[in-house]
XYZ file of C-alpha atoms in Angstrom:
787
model
C 11.265 46.545 -57.879
C 9.957 44.004 -55.328
C 10.945 39.809 -55.915
C 8.633 37.549 -53.962
C 9.638 34.504 -52.362
C 7.645 32.180 -55.459
C 10.213 34.231 -57.777
C 13.421 33.245 -55.399
C 12.231 29.735 -55.278
C 12.053 29.471 -59.001
C 15.582 31.086 -59.393
C 17.232 28.860 -57.249
C 15.392 25.670 -58.694
C 16.356 26.538 -62.144
C 20.156 27.428 -62.899
C 20.793 30.577 -64.586
C 23.152 31.735 -67.197
C 25.517 34.833 -66.664
C 23.180 36.995 -69.232
C 20.154 36.139 -67.143
C 21.671 36.966 -63.711
C 23.005 40.446 -64.867
C 19.466 41.123 -66.383
C 17.766 40.076 -63.063
C 20.129 42.371 -60.999
C 19.988 45.329 -63.776
C 17.617 47.898 -62.200
C 17.989 47.187 -58.484
C 19.244 49.244 -55.746
C 21.841 48.344 -53.354
C 18.938 47.337 -50.941
C 16.951 45.213 -53.054
C 20.083 43.299 -54.312
C 21.045 42.414 -50.348
C 17.172 41.534 -49.798
C 17.532 39.230 -52.806
C 20.693 37.636 -51.747
C 19.116 36.847 -48.093
C 15.913 35.420 -49.606
C 18.088 33.074 -52.189
C 20.024 32.297 -49.080
C 17.173 31.257 -46.950
C 15.455 29.055 -49.943
C 18.795 27.397 -50.176
C 18.906 26.708 -46.432
C 15.542 25.347 -46.266
C 16.323 22.988 -49.400
C 19.381 21.769 -47.462
C 16.846 20.964 -44.462
C 14.942 18.714 -46.654
C 18.195 17.325 -48.125
C 19.458 16.752 -44.427
C 16.398 14.932 -43.516
C 16.997 12.108 -46.241
C 20.541 11.913 -45.131
C 19.627 11.471 -41.152
C 16.997 8.893 -42.061
C 19.042 6.659 -44.560
C 20.986 4.704 -42.038
C 18.685 3.642 -39.398
C 15.630 1.304 -39.131
C 15.232 2.222 -35.041
C 12.093 4.920 -34.628
C 14.204 5.547 -31.095
C 16.872 7.033 -33.056
C 14.702 8.420 -36.055
C 12.541 10.199 -33.611
C 14.969 12.401 -32.097
C 17.148 12.843 -35.438
C 14.071 14.135 -37.121
C 12.893 16.316 -34.302
C 16.200 18.230 -34.146
C 16.470 18.759 -37.779
C 12.410 20.075 -37.730
C 13.011 22.183 -34.533
C 15.947 23.732 -35.975
C 15.044 24.499 -39.600
C 11.683 25.950 -38.384
C 13.189 27.846 -35.472
C 10.913 26.223 -33.296
C 11.218 25.441 -29.428
C 10.463 21.798 -30.133
C 8.903 19.430 -32.407
C 6.852 16.042 -31.967
C 6.214 13.197 -34.466
C 3.412 10.880 -33.866
C 2.984 7.707 -35.814
C -0.342 5.741 -36.199
C -0.765 2.449 -34.344
C -3.455 0.417 -36.320
C -3.842 -2.205 -33.674
C -4.715 0.284 -30.869
C -6.211 3.157 -32.674
C -3.929 5.444 -31.179
C -1.127 8.003 -32.199
C 1.988 7.511 -30.533
C 5.478 9.228 -30.225
C 8.667 8.708 -28.094
C 10.455 10.966 -26.078
C 13.429 11.079 -23.822
C 13.307 11.193 -20.301
C 16.402 10.960 -18.709
C 18.311 7.961 -20.032
C 15.585 6.238 -21.072
C 12.910 6.873 -24.193
C 9.248 7.057 -22.828
C 6.379 6.602 -25.057
C 3.241 8.612 -25.344
C 0.021 7.663 -26.628
C -3.606 9.137 -26.993
C -6.667 8.239 -29.325
C -6.191 8.945 -32.824
C -8.935 11.508 -33.009
C -8.067 13.491 -29.774
C -6.373 16.941 -30.002
C -4.719 19.098 -33.011
C -2.708 15.933 -33.816
C -5.839 13.734 -34.015
C -7.582 16.323 -36.332
C -4.817 16.792 -38.474
C -4.460 12.728 -38.963
C -8.318 12.139 -39.236
C -8.968 14.886 -41.700
C -5.216 14.952 -43.804
C -5.176 18.779 -43.586
C -2.126 20.499 -42.248
C -3.237 23.255 -39.686
C -1.720 26.379 -38.224
C -2.792 27.116 -34.748
C -1.823 31.015 -33.830
C -1.964 33.133 -30.905
C -2.696 30.916 -27.673
C -2.873 27.294 -28.454
C -4.774 26.579 -25.142
C -7.802 28.611 -26.374
C -8.296 26.129 -29.143
C -10.808 23.576 -27.820
C -9.287 20.737 -29.722
C -5.834 21.128 -28.055
C -4.972 18.420 -25.538
C -3.432 19.759 -22.961
C -2.592 16.426 -21.212
C 0.837 16.014 -22.702
C 1.944 19.424 -21.649
C 0.762 18.407 -18.116
C 2.699 15.276 -18.472
C 5.871 17.245 -19.657
C 5.655 20.171 -17.806
C 5.870 22.495 -21.197
C 3.655 25.340 -22.202
C 2.621 25.661 -25.758
C 1.713 28.891 -27.459
C 1.405 28.237 -31.392
C 1.286 25.241 -33.540
C 2.207 24.064 -36.780
C 0.900 20.493 -37.649
C 1.075 18.496 -41.091
C 0.212 14.899 -41.803
C 2.701 12.195 -42.740
C 1.863 10.410 -46.053
C 3.180 7.127 -47.310
C 3.822 6.653 -51.116
C 0.313 5.574 -51.486
C -0.880 9.125 -50.215
C -2.224 7.303 -46.943
C -1.668 9.299 -43.631
C 0.318 7.303 -41.440
C 1.095 9.820 -38.873
C 1.621 13.883 -38.077
C 4.424 15.864 -37.365
C 3.879 18.782 -35.123
C 5.924 21.802 -34.306
C 5.503 24.036 -31.193
C 6.542 27.671 -30.392
C 7.895 29.216 -33.183
C 10.551 31.574 -32.106
C 9.795 35.420 -32.528
C 6.448 34.966 -34.192
C 3.757 32.826 -35.547
C 3.987 29.837 -38.301
C 3.253 30.647 -41.815
C 2.412 29.254 -45.029
C 6.018 29.368 -46.120
C 6.681 27.120 -42.897
C 4.139 24.523 -43.839
C 5.477 23.962 -46.984
C 8.925 23.502 -45.625
C 7.394 20.908 -43.002
C 5.402 19.215 -45.819
C 8.414 18.688 -47.752
C 10.742 17.258 -44.727
C 7.992 14.937 -43.518
C 7.760 13.717 -47.203
C 11.281 12.671 -47.253
C 11.037 11.336 -43.775
C 7.830 9.152 -44.353
C 9.400 6.183 -46.260
C 12.266 5.762 -43.705
C 9.949 6.125 -40.766
C 7.260 3.562 -42.463
C 10.127 1.059 -43.035
C 11.372 1.583 -39.284
C 7.670 0.930 -38.285
C 7.593 -2.228 -39.956
C 11.116 -3.293 -38.811
C 9.915 -2.389 -35.256
C 6.910 -4.503 -35.778
C 8.553 -7.328 -37.234
C 11.194 -7.415 -34.233
C 8.393 -7.181 -31.668
C 6.837 -10.281 -33.164
C 10.078 -12.026 -33.053
C 10.616 -11.049 -29.399
C 7.094 -12.120 -28.509
C 7.619 -15.588 -30.115
C 10.958 -15.735 -28.266
C 9.324 -14.847 -24.807
C 6.135 -16.946 -25.359
C 8.694 -20.008 -26.058
C 10.614 -18.811 -22.915
C 7.514 -18.814 -20.779
C 5.998 -22.158 -22.411
C 9.522 -23.641 -21.738
C 9.398 -22.453 -17.883
C 5.807 -24.008 -17.108
C 6.596 -27.421 -19.147
C 8.975 -28.560 -16.797
C 6.165 -28.055 -13.745
C 4.115 -30.689 -13.014
C 2.647 -29.842 -9.720
C -0.562 -28.310 -10.109
C -0.293 -25.504 -7.614
C 3.009 -24.229 -8.428
C 2.155 -24.742 -12.174
C -1.013 -22.346 -12.131
C 1.030 -19.868 -10.298
C 3.709 -20.046 -13.208
C 1.254 -19.668 -15.789
C -0.570 -16.688 -14.251
C 2.767 -14.888 -13.619
C 3.978 -15.640 -17.164
C 0.752 -14.491 -18.615
C 0.637 -11.043 -16.821
C 4.235 -10.809 -17.975
C 3.596 -11.469 -21.283
C 0.615 -9.085 -21.736
C 2.687 -6.341 -19.525
C -0.483 -6.210 -17.128
C -0.919 -5.916 -13.215
C -2.585 -8.823 -12.355
C -4.670 -11.774 -13.319
C -7.053 -14.742 -12.076
C -6.728 -18.379 -13.684
C -10.136 -20.166 -13.125
C -10.557 -24.188 -13.924
C -13.652 -25.778 -14.035
C -15.275 -28.181 -11.799
C -17.139 -30.338 -13.749
C -18.837 -32.157 -10.813
C -19.929 -29.132 -9.179
C -20.677 -27.146 -12.395
C -18.448 -24.305 -11.091
C -15.470 -22.199 -11.937
C -12.791 -22.111 -9.052
C -9.291 -20.558 -8.490
C -6.621 -20.994 -6.022
C -4.438 -18.558 -7.806
C -5.452 -15.039 -7.675
C -3.119 -11.826 -7.576
C -3.908 -9.685 -4.709
C -6.549 -11.868 -3.268
C -5.980 -13.573 0.034
C -8.651 -16.291 -0.250
C -7.859 -19.999 -0.141
C -10.386 -20.596 -3.035
C -12.885 -18.592 -4.957
C -15.923 -20.525 -6.409
C -18.657 -19.388 -8.696
C -21.372 -20.730 -11.056
C -19.767 -21.732 -14.328
C -22.062 -19.535 -16.010
C -21.754 -16.392 -13.693
C -20.184 -13.200 -14.543
C -17.586 -12.298 -17.209
C -15.532 -15.469 -16.700
C -18.328 -17.725 -16.550
C -19.557 -16.006 -19.854
C -16.204 -16.611 -21.613
C -16.141 -20.324 -20.382
C -19.741 -21.256 -21.852
C -19.511 -19.479 -25.013
C -15.898 -20.114 -25.651
C -15.105 -16.758 -26.997
C -12.555 -13.968 -25.885
C -13.975 -11.100 -24.045
C -11.925 -8.155 -24.519
C -13.251 -5.132 -21.991
C -12.143 -1.610 -22.139
C -13.803 -0.291 -19.010
C -14.855 -3.077 -16.465
C -17.081 -0.865 -14.210
C -19.089 0.294 -17.492
C -19.921 -3.507 -18.186
C -23.117 -4.815 -16.414
C -21.282 -8.326 -16.277
C -18.550 -6.944 -14.042
C -18.850 -8.139 -10.152
C -17.039 -5.100 -8.160
C -17.049 -6.970 -4.928
C -13.692 -8.666 -5.371
C -12.454 -4.959 -5.822
C -14.328 -3.560 -2.850
C -13.032 -6.507 -0.828
C -9.204 -5.775 -1.570
C -9.048 -2.179 -2.590
C -8.120 -2.887 -6.155
C -9.496 -0.834 -8.860
C -9.934 -2.924 -12.245
C -9.861 -0.950 -15.467
C -9.331 -3.090 -18.356
C -10.023 -6.548 -18.636
C -8.983 -9.362 -21.364
C -10.691 -12.851 -20.448
C -9.579 -15.929 -22.637
C -10.993 -19.495 -22.542
C -8.324 -22.403 -22.032
C -9.230 -24.754 -24.549
C -7.741 -28.401 -24.249
C -7.804 -31.232 -26.785
C -11.339 -31.819 -28.521
C -12.027 -28.305 -28.364
C -13.071 -28.841 -24.781
C -12.897 -25.622 -22.346
C -11.108 -26.672 -19.323
C -11.034 -23.278 -17.559
C -10.731 -19.202 -18.284
C -7.599 -16.963 -17.706
C -8.534 -13.283 -16.716
C -5.748 -10.807 -17.349
C -6.455 -7.181 -15.542
C -5.295 -3.844 -16.288
C -2.768 -3.618 -19.115
C -0.023 -0.979 -18.127
C 0.171 0.785 -21.117
C -2.945 1.272 -23.315
C -5.614 -1.017 -23.377
C -5.832 -4.932 -24.619
C -5.727 -5.354 -28.257
C -5.992 -7.922 -31.104
C -2.034 -8.661 -30.604
C -2.683 -9.336 -26.759
C -5.505 -11.520 -27.852
C -3.320 -13.317 -30.339
C -0.642 -13.562 -27.678
C -2.670 -14.877 -24.785
C -4.634 -17.451 -27.352
C -1.392 -18.996 -28.213
C -0.179 -19.192 -24.428
C -3.348 -20.543 -23.392
C -3.355 -23.523 -26.019
C 0.041 -24.366 -24.360
C -0.950 -23.915 -20.926
C -3.888 -26.323 -21.333
C -1.443 -29.178 -22.182
C 0.528 -28.370 -19.199
C -2.386 -28.141 -16.870
C -3.868 -31.362 -18.181
C -0.487 -33.202 -17.405
C -0.212 -31.599 -14.015
C -3.819 -32.825 -13.369
C -2.980 -36.378 -14.495
C 0.233 -36.437 -12.173
C -1.949 -35.222 -9.255
C -4.306 -37.838 -9.581
C -1.487 -40.619 -10.054
C -0.038 -38.983 -6.934
C -2.990 -39.423 -4.887
C -1.859 -42.682 -3.425
C 1.074 -41.105 -2.112
C -0.659 -38.661 0.047
C -1.031 -40.907 2.877
C 2.705 -40.969 3.405
C 3.326 -37.514 2.658
C 0.894 -36.275 5.218
C 2.926 -38.362 7.657
C 6.166 -36.649 6.548
C 4.596 -33.080 6.726
C 3.897 -33.433 10.361
C 6.795 -35.018 11.812
C 7.305 -32.319 14.297
C 4.355 -33.685 16.131
C 2.810 -37.078 16.890
C 1.220 -38.299 13.784
C -0.890 -41.506 13.664
C -2.437 -42.579 10.521
C -5.443 -45.025 10.560
C -7.302 -46.968 7.760
C -11.034 -46.423 7.265
C -11.923 -49.339 9.816
C -10.099 -46.887 12.515
C -6.784 -49.129 12.768
C -3.644 -47.461 13.393
C -1.202 -48.418 10.310
C 1.689 -45.851 10.908
C 2.988 -43.707 13.636
C 6.133 -41.325 13.746
C 8.906 -41.209 16.165
C 7.154 -38.326 18.025
C 4.077 -40.374 18.457
C 6.401 -42.941 20.257
C 8.096 -40.392 22.447
C 4.781 -38.547 23.384
C 2.731 -41.344 24.150
C 5.562 -43.511 25.990
C 5.076 -46.596 23.585
C 6.800 -48.448 21.192
C 5.608 -48.785 17.582
C 4.914 -52.156 17.744
C 2.343 -51.653 20.636
C 0.675 -48.986 18.612
C 0.241 -50.213 15.126
C -2.173 -52.674 14.093
C -4.476 -51.692 17.266
C -7.831 -50.103 16.923
C -7.651 -46.743 18.226
C -10.495 -47.044 20.764
C -8.290 -50.053 22.463
C -5.342 -47.854 22.574
C -7.171 -44.556 24.408
C -9.248 -45.903 26.720
C -10.239 -44.950 30.402
C -9.531 -40.874 30.854
C -8.118 -41.055 27.258
C -11.501 -41.953 25.727
C -11.905 -38.208 24.152
C -9.193 -38.878 21.698
C -11.722 -41.845 20.257
C -14.795 -39.472 20.488
C -12.709 -37.277 18.346
C -12.355 -40.021 15.607
C -16.235 -40.692 15.907
C -16.881 -37.133 15.145
C -14.606 -37.049 12.055
C -16.248 -40.421 10.873
C -19.889 -38.922 11.112
C -19.420 -35.247 9.693
C -16.407 -35.734 7.572
C -14.659 -32.672 8.581
C -11.652 -31.962 10.689
C -11.988 -31.860 14.523
C -9.619 -30.031 16.867
C -9.541 -30.634 20.504
C -6.994 -28.081 22.087
C -5.386 -27.975 25.586
C -6.401 -31.371 26.847
C -4.638 -33.996 29.280
C -3.452 -37.014 27.721
C -2.550 -39.764 30.775
C 0.473 -41.883 29.375
C 2.434 -44.088 31.577
C -0.572 -44.843 33.639
C -0.966 -41.294 35.070
C 1.545 -38.838 33.824
C -0.579 -36.136 32.355
C 0.547 -34.391 29.180
C -1.130 -31.316 27.724
C -1.961 -31.830 24.179
C -3.681 -30.236 21.154
C -5.251 -32.985 19.239
C -6.383 -32.516 15.231
C -8.269 -35.129 13.892
C -8.335 -35.285 10.254
C -10.118 -37.317 7.403
C -8.191 -38.623 4.464
C -9.832 -38.550 1.160
C -8.818 -39.480 -2.534
C -9.019 -37.274 -5.210
C -12.293 -38.335 -5.673
C -13.395 -37.343 -2.422
C -13.571 -41.008 -0.945
C -12.598 -41.749 2.553
C -9.123 -43.491 2.894
C -8.376 -43.336 6.388
C -7.783 -40.721 9.003
C -5.056 -38.999 10.538
C -4.476 -37.831 14.449
C -1.924 -35.104 14.827
C -1.035 -34.548 18.755
C 1.057 -31.482 19.606
C 2.639 -31.523 22.975
C 1.779 -28.157 24.825
C 2.960 -28.748 28.141
C 5.710 -26.359 28.103
C 4.153 -23.757 26.318
C 1.366 -24.112 28.662
C 3.721 -23.265 31.756
C 5.355 -20.529 29.815
C 1.753 -18.903 28.859
C 0.967 -19.159 32.443
C 3.889 -17.107 33.556
C 3.799 -14.511 30.979
C 0.067 -13.965 31.217
C 0.780 -12.097 34.668
C 2.683 -9.430 32.449
C 0.755 -9.235 29.559
C -2.782 -10.086 27.647
C -3.389 -13.491 26.385
C -3.313 -11.639 22.579
C 0.187 -10.449 23.295
C 1.267 -13.805 24.888
C 0.044 -15.452 21.771
C 1.984 -13.388 19.211
C 5.058 -13.248 21.414
C 5.261 -17.008 21.360
C 4.459 -17.006 17.522
C 7.417 -14.689 17.046
C 10.119 -16.560 18.986
C 12.818 -15.265 21.580
C 14.089 -12.961 18.854
C 11.862 -10.056 20.040
C 13.462 -10.357 23.514
C 16.932 -9.139 22.508
C 18.219 -5.617 22.950
C 16.515 -3.668 20.000
C 15.541 0.005 19.290
C 11.935 0.668 18.610
C 9.174 3.062 19.097
C 7.027 2.679 22.013
C 4.158 4.482 23.903
C 4.967 4.273 28.080
C 2.272 5.077 30.563
C 2.949 5.917 33.965
C 0.358 6.071 36.696
C 0.397 7.262 40.106
C -1.701 7.582 43.389
C -1.901 10.883 44.590
C -0.859 11.474 48.313
C -0.316 7.740 48.645
C 2.478 8.097 51.653
C -0.548 10.031 53.745
C -3.063 7.186 52.676
C -1.025 4.292 53.804
C -0.042 5.957 57.041
C -3.766 6.186 57.599
C -4.672 2.554 56.530
C -1.869 0.805 58.046
C 0.235 -2.286 56.437
C -2.656 -4.715 55.759
C -5.187 -1.780 54.491
C -2.505 -0.413 52.417
C -1.888 -3.925 50.722
C -5.610 -4.756 50.431
C -6.044 -1.294 48.411
C -3.104 -1.769 46.113
C -4.116 -5.035 45.013
C -7.766 -3.871 44.297
C -6.411 -0.844 42.478
C -3.499 -2.922 40.578
C -6.156 -5.680 39.359
C -8.750 -3.136 38.083
C -5.663 -1.193 36.508
C -3.808 -4.105 35.147
C -6.887 -5.613 33.559
C -7.364 -2.287 31.575
C -3.977 -2.490 30.474
C -4.064 -6.059 29.161
C -7.441 -5.399 27.651
C -5.663 -2.748 25.044
C -2.594 -4.838 24.177
C -0.213 -3.367 26.687
C 2.780 -5.037 28.724
C 2.764 -4.438 32.573
C 6.560 -3.387 32.628
C 6.936 -2.889 36.481
C 5.093 -1.745 39.715
C 7.219 1.094 41.712
C 5.218 1.326 44.992
C 2.182 2.520 44.309
C 3.096 3.429 40.611
C 2.420 1.184 37.378
C 4.557 1.288 34.430
C 3.037 0.182 31.156
C 4.567 -0.209 27.703
C 2.757 -0.615 24.283
C 4.864 -1.902 21.496
C 7.786 -3.054 23.208
C 7.035 -6.776 22.567
C 5.488 -6.468 19.447
C 4.610 -3.443 17.757
C 0.908 -2.362 16.739
C 0.005 0.772 14.532
C -2.512 1.669 17.303
C -0.106 1.389 20.148
C -0.456 5.353 20.548
C -4.432 5.355 20.322
C -4.164 2.062 22.804
C -2.078 4.059 25.510
C -4.219 6.657 25.659
C -7.277 4.494 25.770
C -5.974 3.036 28.793
C -5.298 6.212 30.349
C -9.013 7.232 29.815
C -10.433 3.715 30.920
C -8.135 3.986 34.255
C -9.966 7.393 35.124
C -13.129 5.588 34.392
C -12.130 2.552 36.367
C -11.423 4.791 39.417
C -14.605 6.197 39.517
C -15.896 2.585 40.036
C -13.174 1.685 42.465
C -14.097 4.909 44.668
C -17.609 4.188 44.316
C -16.885 0.603 46.162
C -14.445 2.078 48.495
C -16.906 5.002 49.514
C -19.391 2.182 50.101
C -17.092 0.519 52.468
C -16.561 3.661 54.470
C -12.847 4.295 52.839
C -11.765 7.441 51.390
C -11.719 7.702 47.504
C -8.280 7.924 45.826
C -7.150 10.142 42.971
C -4.386 9.157 40.274
C -2.544 10.862 37.354
C -1.224 9.464 34.544
C 1.473 10.456 31.921
C 2.013 9.213 28.485
C 5.109 9.450 26.092
C 5.913 8.095 22.716
C 9.268 7.734 21.160
C 12.057 5.668 20.563
C 13.597 3.419 23.353
C 15.719 0.625 23.858
C 13.784 -2.895 24.621
C 14.935 -6.058 25.882
C 16.065 -8.338 28.708
C 18.417 -6.120 30.834
C 20.017 -7.109 34.278
C 22.505 -9.683 35.180
C 22.652 -13.287 34.216
C 21.199 -14.194 37.750
C 18.044 -11.914 37.224
C 16.730 -10.572 33.868
C 13.881 -7.946 33.552
C 12.517 -7.540 30.210
C 11.772 -3.712 30.144
C 12.512 -0.021 28.143
C 15.030 2.376 28.876
C 15.438 5.779 27.392
C 14.506 9.456 27.654
C 10.967 8.527 26.762
C 10.469 6.692 29.883
C 11.711 9.685 31.942
C 9.442 12.101 30.044
C 6.090 9.968 30.525
C 7.071 9.952 34.197
C 7.326 13.852 34.146
C 4.054 14.018 32.412
C 2.439 11.995 35.140
C 3.863 14.478 37.763
C 2.934 17.622 35.768
C -0.717 16.728 35.963
C -0.213 18.183 39.670
C 0.474 21.364 38.299
C -2.021 21.678 35.496
C -4.958 19.956 37.783
C -5.159 17.466 34.943
C -5.458 13.651 34.872
C -4.007 12.477 31.749
C -1.624 14.404 29.779
C 0.346 13.110 26.767
C 3.413 14.298 24.759
C 3.551 15.896 21.031
C 4.478 12.280 19.778
C 1.828 10.437 21.372
C -0.654 12.974 19.874
C 0.760 12.646 16.485
C 0.564 8.879 16.095
C -3.222 9.032 17.449
C -5.330 8.319 14.693
C -8.574 9.631 16.903
C -7.615 12.987 18.373
C -11.075 14.256 19.052
C -10.927 13.901 22.881
C -7.612 15.498 23.334
C -6.698 19.447 23.660
C -3.233 20.880 23.596
C -2.223 22.278 26.952
C 0.981 23.941 27.041
C 4.764 24.012 25.751
C 7.071 23.086 28.624
C 10.632 22.573 29.230
C 11.339 18.983 30.690
C 14.213 18.524 33.015
C 17.044 17.067 31.159
C 15.771 18.139 27.524
C 17.194 21.291 25.821
C 13.959 21.288 23.315
C 10.512 22.183 24.698
C 7.684 19.639 24.803
C 4.298 20.153 23.782
C 1.844 18.636 25.989
C -1.849 17.559 25.514
C -4.827 16.512 27.842
C -6.742 13.653 27.014
C -10.293 14.093 28.170
C -12.188 11.118 26.829
C -12.547 9.859 30.205
C -14.936 13.134 31.413
C -18.640 12.666 31.930
C -20.699 15.908 31.896
C -20.668 16.139 35.637
C -16.827 15.945 35.549
C -16.270 18.443 32.494
C -19.588 20.233 31.891
C -20.223 22.141 28.794
C -17.206 20.418 27.209
C -17.185 21.529 23.791
C -18.029 25.204 24.521
C -15.016 24.960 26.924
C -12.451 23.403 24.962
C -13.428 25.591 22.012
C -12.888 28.749 24.125
C -9.774 27.254 25.630
C -8.189 26.498 22.350
C -9.185 30.069 21.362
C -7.469 31.601 24.157
C -3.977 29.557 23.916
C -3.974 30.798 20.033
C -4.375 34.595 21.143
C -2.076 33.756 24.312
C 0.538 32.697 21.910
C -0.046 35.802 19.853
C 0.619 37.900 23.121
C -2.989 39.362 22.801
C -3.261 38.816 26.666
C -6.404 40.550 27.199
C -8.318 39.021 24.607
C -6.916 35.365 25.750
C -7.692 36.018 29.165
C -11.308 36.689 28.064
C -11.586 33.461 26.113
C -9.984 31.561 29.408
C -12.778 33.071 31.342
C -15.388 32.054 28.849
C -13.849 28.507 29.204
C -14.265 28.825 33.163
C -17.874 30.235 32.767
C -18.491 26.780 30.998
C -16.630 24.455 33.308
C -15.544 26.256 36.365
C -13.289 23.622 37.627
C -11.389 23.768 34.477
C -7.681 24.431 36.279
C -5.672 25.176 33.029
C -8.098 27.782 32.111
C -7.423 29.271 35.479
C -3.793 28.764 35.339
C -4.095 30.818 32.088
C -5.931 33.658 33.299
C -3.570 34.375 35.847
C -0.625 34.058 33.003
C -2.125 36.466 31.008
C -2.814 38.857 33.846
C 0.948 38.476 34.734
C 2.173 39.228 31.281
C -0.105 42.062 30.791
C 1.832 43.770 33.438
C 5.060 42.453 32.859
C 5.345 41.254 29.180
C 7.835 38.799 28.052
C 10.748 39.428 26.028
C 10.560 39.802 22.514
C 12.018 36.563 21.569
C 9.563 34.647 23.833
C 8.488 31.505 22.223
C 5.537 30.333 24.415
C 7.314 28.007 26.714
C 6.462 27.762 30.410
C 9.261 26.303 32.669
C 7.126 24.730 35.657
C 8.931 25.932 39.075
C 7.285 23.881 41.556
C 6.197 20.257 42.206
C 7.847 19.229 39.122
């Protein structure tokens, strides 16, 4: 006798009397009785689970609480690995769920027609997916990738409210010990039916709470902008508040210029621009402005109206966009608000509603600020003076009469205030100073600012002061001329300082150093690239040339080489006899310091060829130099005694650069660099690895490279073939393939017979072929001579 699950369910759901129970058990053997009791226990357990669902959802209106509670019960009762519950968001047309990630709840969203869950939601029919879920074309693997999970089988049922409307789906994954069956489906449907009312109530409660929060947030941001009456800061606050309110990435606020029929903005997140202007009917913002309608775009690049130029210029990627007209009293559109890239999902009707309400408040604040700006226009005259108090400031009326001066003007011009105010500018600046009056004439004629730099101004009759003069037209809000302002900066001391510093570094570095102030001259640790260059055999050369010839040669050589250093933003650290030490990044750092140092090394070799041409033409012998470059951390600053300080760098990297310069003699190379320099370089196309060597004073070996960008086809014939063969030989050499390595190096020598490193490696390979190194050989070579 067999009793199926349906019969057992009927037995459990309908109480039996003693006679009926006896009749049921009569005729069953012991095994069948045990099976009956097990079936009855399972039905009771599942009925208890449905009751447990009702208990667990009855005391909370929080989806953050209900989601994990329900999923725990569902997973446990269906003996599944995990489960998910998705509710429908009618505003966005998405299904969403919440999962615990660490200590926080993270929301997952996807379109309501996507995947198995979307299919069940759309059709309202439960589904059981057996075998491998990944083989089902509807299965959305994105959530698995997001969570790092692997789904095998699925049971998914719709969640219906009392009206029978589908409000979401419940999905159970990976049943333990097999696939889901119809009995599991009935149990899950019963559990979700119990939970549906609580979920709908919690969803409604959360919606009300969210609306209240939005209203409170809107009130807060409106209050924050209402207190600001300056237009520039107000626009910045409005834009920041709008992006915060809509949980978006960035935005732009455009105002309308009716005189020029343009939309313009001084406030645009992520764009370094003083002003953006375009016709008021152009683009998406222009259409929003002219039509007065909201424009909500899911994919900006799919919209023909979108101009991707700003994205290309800034490196930004615009995805979604919400464009809202800013409407003032009388239904007058005064601007447009563009909000870009909602952080979660797309902009929906709720976002439109919030931004419309916010823009209404912003419109009133903008109009008030514009009114305040118009009223404040008459104060611009005095405020311009106050903003320029560090320099000499003279303000003139429209007729060119001096009306006000500051204390700096009195000090620089060596005249009392009474001697200046009330006089025409031409009367005050005559003779050699008439260039001041000419600057005013230029501004009057063109209506634009005129700048005169580094010009001598004669004061006290004959004393010359170096000044920078800026002559600015002063205009009203209606763009009418109300006068002029002259600002004079005394650069006499700075000019002397520039002259001194330009002997040691380029003008560009001097300018940046002066902008940064004296702080960079203190002792600080920083990464730099150090370059050493040295004339080969200089002692013998100086003996042959004599004192005067030696000095003349060094001056000519140093002039050419230092110009190359300065041209690449290097700092001349010192001369040591015939040696040059230059540093890149000691004063002000640059991402291209290593490239600049190597470029200087290459340029030095090219410049040396030109110098030798001149020397040979004069009957002198040519000279040879070596260059070593090392990159790494040093200490940079003013070092010495109080009586004599020298700005320099100290550290092991200085020693390595010096030793690399000397190592050129051993390898027959011209420019050697260390591994750190190579790593920092952006362009490594004209560099080849030479060796691993041990440097005196350091335990760790140093990888060294040769810069070959200075070579010509004459000095390094068949460069590409020679370097390729050399690199292959070096690889085989380090794998102890001595014979094959030697063959590659001989191929390199065949391409360039003068390639000294290839010749060195041929000799090494022959040596190691006869006397192989120890098994723990690390490929490092210790230079024994001249180093």
